[in-house]
């Protein structure tokens, strides 16, 4: 089980549970086609963002397989919500998890996704005791691939046209890291 003490603080970021007051900030990126482009959902209207926020506010701990820790990524200096980061506990038996992240485009290319992702890897490996964590992405999303590579994750698979997403066949790329690899990087 994992229930972090909040906020989880990094050099530039504070990761905390979502609140209902975050709706406008979340909708500011969820409504953008360039954000939804490589994700499974279409740009959301305000009501769609509200419905997702209703789920996110409760995702504050990993108590059993299938739970998701879903946190707001905020700038430490201002408290501004700039994105989300998550850790999904995908298998208790196999000690597996998955990380994910979404940022507002105004904050792309500044290292924030990697900084938040690194903290989710730390939580997964060091606090939950996972053996393996993956990151999955649309094969065209080269920016997200660079984030996972920056985290030290290795590219394990390129699945060609394995999913039909938004009316077209899409490749999926899988990156992964083992707990032992994390330990070696963290020394």
PDB file of N, CA and C in Angstrom, residues 8-15 73-76 82 85 99 101 103 110-123 147-148 150-151 182:
ATOM      1  N   UNK A   8       4.143  16.103  -2.222  1.00  0.00           N
ATOM      2  CA  UNK A   8       5.413  15.480  -2.571  1.00  0.00           C
ATOM      3  C   UNK A   8       6.188  16.565  -3.318  1.00  0.00           C
ATOM      4  N   UNK A   9       7.359  16.917  -2.788  1.00  0.00           N
ATOM      5  CA  UNK A   9       8.080  18.083  -3.288  1.00  0.00           C
ATOM      6  C   UNK A   9       9.345  17.656  -4.022  1.00  0.00           C
ATOM      7  N   UNK A  10       9.571  18.276  -5.184  1.00  0.00           N
ATOM      8  CA  UNK A  10      10.815  18.111  -5.943  1.00  0.00           C
ATOM      9  C   UNK A  10      11.497  19.483  -5.986  1.00  0.00           C
ATOM     10  N   UNK A  11      12.560  19.603  -6.750  1.00  0.00           N
ATOM     11  CA  UNK A  11      13.275  20.884  -6.815  1.00  0.00           C
ATOM     12  C   UNK A  11      12.370  22.041  -7.210  1.00  0.00           C
ATOM     13  N   UNK A  12      11.574  21.849  -8.264  1.00  0.00           N
ATOM     14  CA  UNK A  12      10.759  22.948  -8.787  1.00  0.00           C
ATOM     15  C   UNK A  12       9.261  22.729  -8.667  1.00  0.00           C
ATOM     16  N   UNK A  13       8.868  21.508  -8.288  1.00  0.00           N
ATOM     17  CA  UNK A  13       7.458  21.135  -8.334  1.00  0.00           C
ATOM     18  C   UNK A  13       6.929  20.693  -6.984  1.00  0.00           C
ATOM     19  N   UNK A  14       5.625  20.770  -6.873  1.00  0.00           N
ATOM     20  CA  UNK A  14       4.907  20.199  -5.745  1.00  0.00           C
ATOM     21  C   UNK A  14       3.807  19.330  -6.344  1.00  0.00           C
ATOM     22  N   UNK A  15       3.774  18.062  -5.955  1.00  0.00           N
ATOM     23  CA  UNK A  15       2.762  17.118  -6.447  1.00  0.00           C
ATOM     24  C   UNK A  15       1.768  16.903  -5.321  1.00  0.00           C
ATOM     25  N   UNK A  73       0.340  18.444 -10.828  1.00  0.00           N
ATOM     26  CA  UNK A  73       1.711  18.950 -10.896  1.00  0.00           C
ATOM     27  C   UNK A  73       1.609  20.467 -10.788  1.00  0.00           C
ATOM     28  N   UNK A  74       2.198  21.021  -9.723  1.00  0.00           N
ATOM     29  CA  UNK A  74       2.137  22.461  -9.511  1.00  0.00           C
ATOM     30  C   UNK A  74       3.552  23.023  -9.399  1.00  0.00           C
ATOM     31  N   UNK A  75       3.702  24.268  -9.796  1.00  0.00           N
ATOM     32  CA  UNK A  75       4.980  24.961  -9.639  1.00  0.00           C
ATOM     33  C   UNK A  75       5.130  25.367  -8.174  1.00  0.00           C
ATOM     34  N   UNK A  76       6.259  25.027  -7.584  1.00  0.00           N
ATOM     35  CA  UNK A  76       6.476  25.345  -6.166  1.00  0.00           C
ATOM     36  C   UNK A  76       6.396  26.843  -5.899  1.00  0.00           C
ATOM     37  N   UNK A  82       0.043  22.917 -13.514  1.00  0.00           N
ATOM     38  CA  UNK A  82       0.519  22.892 -14.905  1.00  0.00           C
ATOM     39  C   UNK A  82       0.316  21.538 -15.570  1.00  0.00           C
ATOM     40  N   UNK A  85       0.334  13.931 -13.132  1.00  0.00           N
ATOM     41  CA  UNK A  85       1.238  12.794 -13.199  1.00  0.00           C
ATOM     42  C   UNK A  85       0.558  11.657 -12.456  1.00  0.00           C
ATOM     43  N   UNK A  99       3.586   4.525 -15.267  1.00  0.00           N
ATOM     44  CA  UNK A  99       3.529   5.967 -15.044  1.00  0.00           C
ATOM     45  C   UNK A  99       2.952   6.653 -16.271  1.00  0.00           C
ATOM     46  N   UNK A 101       1.827  11.035 -17.642  1.00  0.00           N
ATOM     47  CA  UNK A 101       1.898  12.463 -17.351  1.00  0.00           C
ATOM     48  C   UNK A 101       1.259  13.226 -18.496  1.00  0.00           C
ATOM     49  N   UNK A 103       0.972  17.554 -19.472  1.00  0.00           N
ATOM     50  CA  UNK A 103       1.248  18.935 -19.078  1.00  0.00           C
ATOM     51  C   UNK A 103       0.568  19.900 -20.038  1.00  0.00           C
ATOM     52  N   UNK A 110      10.546  21.952 -20.681  1.00  0.00           N
ATOM     53  CA  UNK A 110      11.237  22.587 -19.558  1.00  0.00           C
ATOM     54  C   UNK A 110      11.708  21.568 -18.514  1.00  0.00           C
ATOM     55  N   UNK A 111      11.520  20.281 -18.802  1.00  0.00           N
ATOM     56  CA  UNK A 111      11.959  19.245 -17.876  1.00  0.00           C
ATOM     57  C   UNK A 111      10.981  18.924 -16.768  1.00  0.00           C
ATOM     58  N   UNK A 112       9.800  19.538 -16.776  1.00  0.00           N
ATOM     59  CA  UNK A 112       8.836  19.296 -15.707  1.00  0.00           C
ATOM     60  C   UNK A 112       8.261  17.874 -15.743  1.00  0.00           C
ATOM     61  N   UNK A 113       7.988  17.351 -16.931  1.00  0.00           N
ATOM     62  CA  UNK A 113       7.427  15.989 -17.029  1.00  0.00           C
ATOM     63  C   UNK A 113       8.420  14.972 -16.472  1.00  0.00           C
ATOM     64  N   UNK A 114       9.695  15.124 -16.801  1.00  0.00           N
ATOM     65  CA  UNK A 114      10.710  14.205 -16.282  1.00  0.00           C
ATOM     66  C   UNK A 114      10.867  14.357 -14.769  1.00  0.00           C
ATOM     67  N   UNK A 115      10.816  15.574 -14.284  1.00  0.00           N
ATOM     68  CA  UNK A 115      10.957  15.804 -12.841  1.00  0.00           C
ATOM     69  C   UNK A 115       9.803  15.153 -12.072  1.00  0.00           C
ATOM     70  N   UNK A 116       8.588  15.315 -12.565  1.00  0.00           N
ATOM     71  CA  UNK A 116       7.434  14.688 -11.921  1.00  0.00           C
ATOM     72  C   UNK A 116       7.457  13.174 -12.110  1.00  0.00           C
ATOM     73  N   UNK A 117       7.822  12.723 -13.305  1.00  0.00           N
ATOM     74  CA  UNK A 117       7.900  11.288 -13.578  1.00  0.00           C
ATOM     75  C   UNK A 117       8.929  10.593 -12.719  1.00  0.00           C
ATOM     76  N   UNK A 118      10.062  11.245 -12.497  1.00  0.00           N
ATOM     77  CA  UNK A 118      11.117  10.677 -11.640  1.00  0.00           C
ATOM     78  C   UNK A 118      10.574  10.436 -10.228  1.00  0.00           C
ATOM     79  N   UNK A 119       9.775  11.366  -9.738  1.00  0.00           N
ATOM     80  CA  UNK A 119       9.216  11.206  -8.397  1.00  0.00           C
ATOM     81  C   UNK A 119       8.212  10.054  -8.349  1.00  0.00           C
ATOM     82  N   UNK A 120       7.468   9.847  -9.433  1.00  0.00           N
ATOM     83  CA  UNK A 120       6.527   8.713  -9.461  1.00  0.00           C
ATOM     84  C   UNK A 120       7.281   7.396  -9.513  1.00  0.00           C
ATOM     85  N   UNK A 121       8.406   7.359 -10.235  1.00  0.00           N
ATOM     86  CA  UNK A 121       9.242   6.155 -10.220  1.00  0.00           C
ATOM     87  C   UNK A 121       9.755   5.894  -8.807  1.00  0.00           C
ATOM     88  N   UNK A 122      10.206   6.944  -8.130  1.00  0.00           N
ATOM     89  CA  UNK A 122      10.705   6.784  -6.767  1.00  0.00           C
ATOM     90  C   UNK A 122       9.608   6.229  -5.848  1.00  0.00           C
ATOM     91  N   UNK A 123       8.427   6.799  -5.936  1.00  0.00           N
ATOM     92  CA  UNK A 123       7.319   6.312  -5.113  1.00  0.00           C
ATOM     93  C   UNK A 123       7.011   4.849  -5.414  1.00  0.00           C
ATOM     94  N   UNK A 147      11.104  12.014 -22.811  1.00  0.00           N
ATOM     95  CA  UNK A 147      10.937  12.110 -21.355  1.00  0.00           C
ATOM     96  C   UNK A 147      11.282  10.779 -20.701  1.00  0.00           C
ATOM     97  N   UNK A 148      10.743   9.688 -21.233  1.00  0.00           N
ATOM     98  CA  UNK A 148      11.003   8.373 -20.641  1.00  0.00           C
ATOM     99  C   UNK A 148      12.477   7.997 -20.758  1.00  0.00           C
ATOM    100  N   UNK A 150      14.936  10.157 -20.802  1.00  0.00           N
ATOM    101  CA  UNK A 150      15.607  11.021 -19.826  1.00  0.00           C
ATOM    102  C   UNK A 150      15.509  10.423 -18.420  1.00  0.00           C
ATOM    103  N   UNK A 151      14.411   9.733 -18.142  1.00  0.00           N
ATOM    104  CA  UNK A 151      14.234   9.074 -16.850  1.00  0.00           C
ATOM    105  C   UNK A 151      15.105   7.823 -16.707  1.00  0.00           C
ATOM    106  N   UNK A 182      16.547   1.135 -11.232  1.00  0.00           N
ATOM    107  CA  UNK A 182      16.282   2.361 -10.469  1.00  0.00           C
ATOM    108  C   UNK A 182      17.306   2.531  -9.348  1.00  0.00           C
TER     109      UNK A 182
END
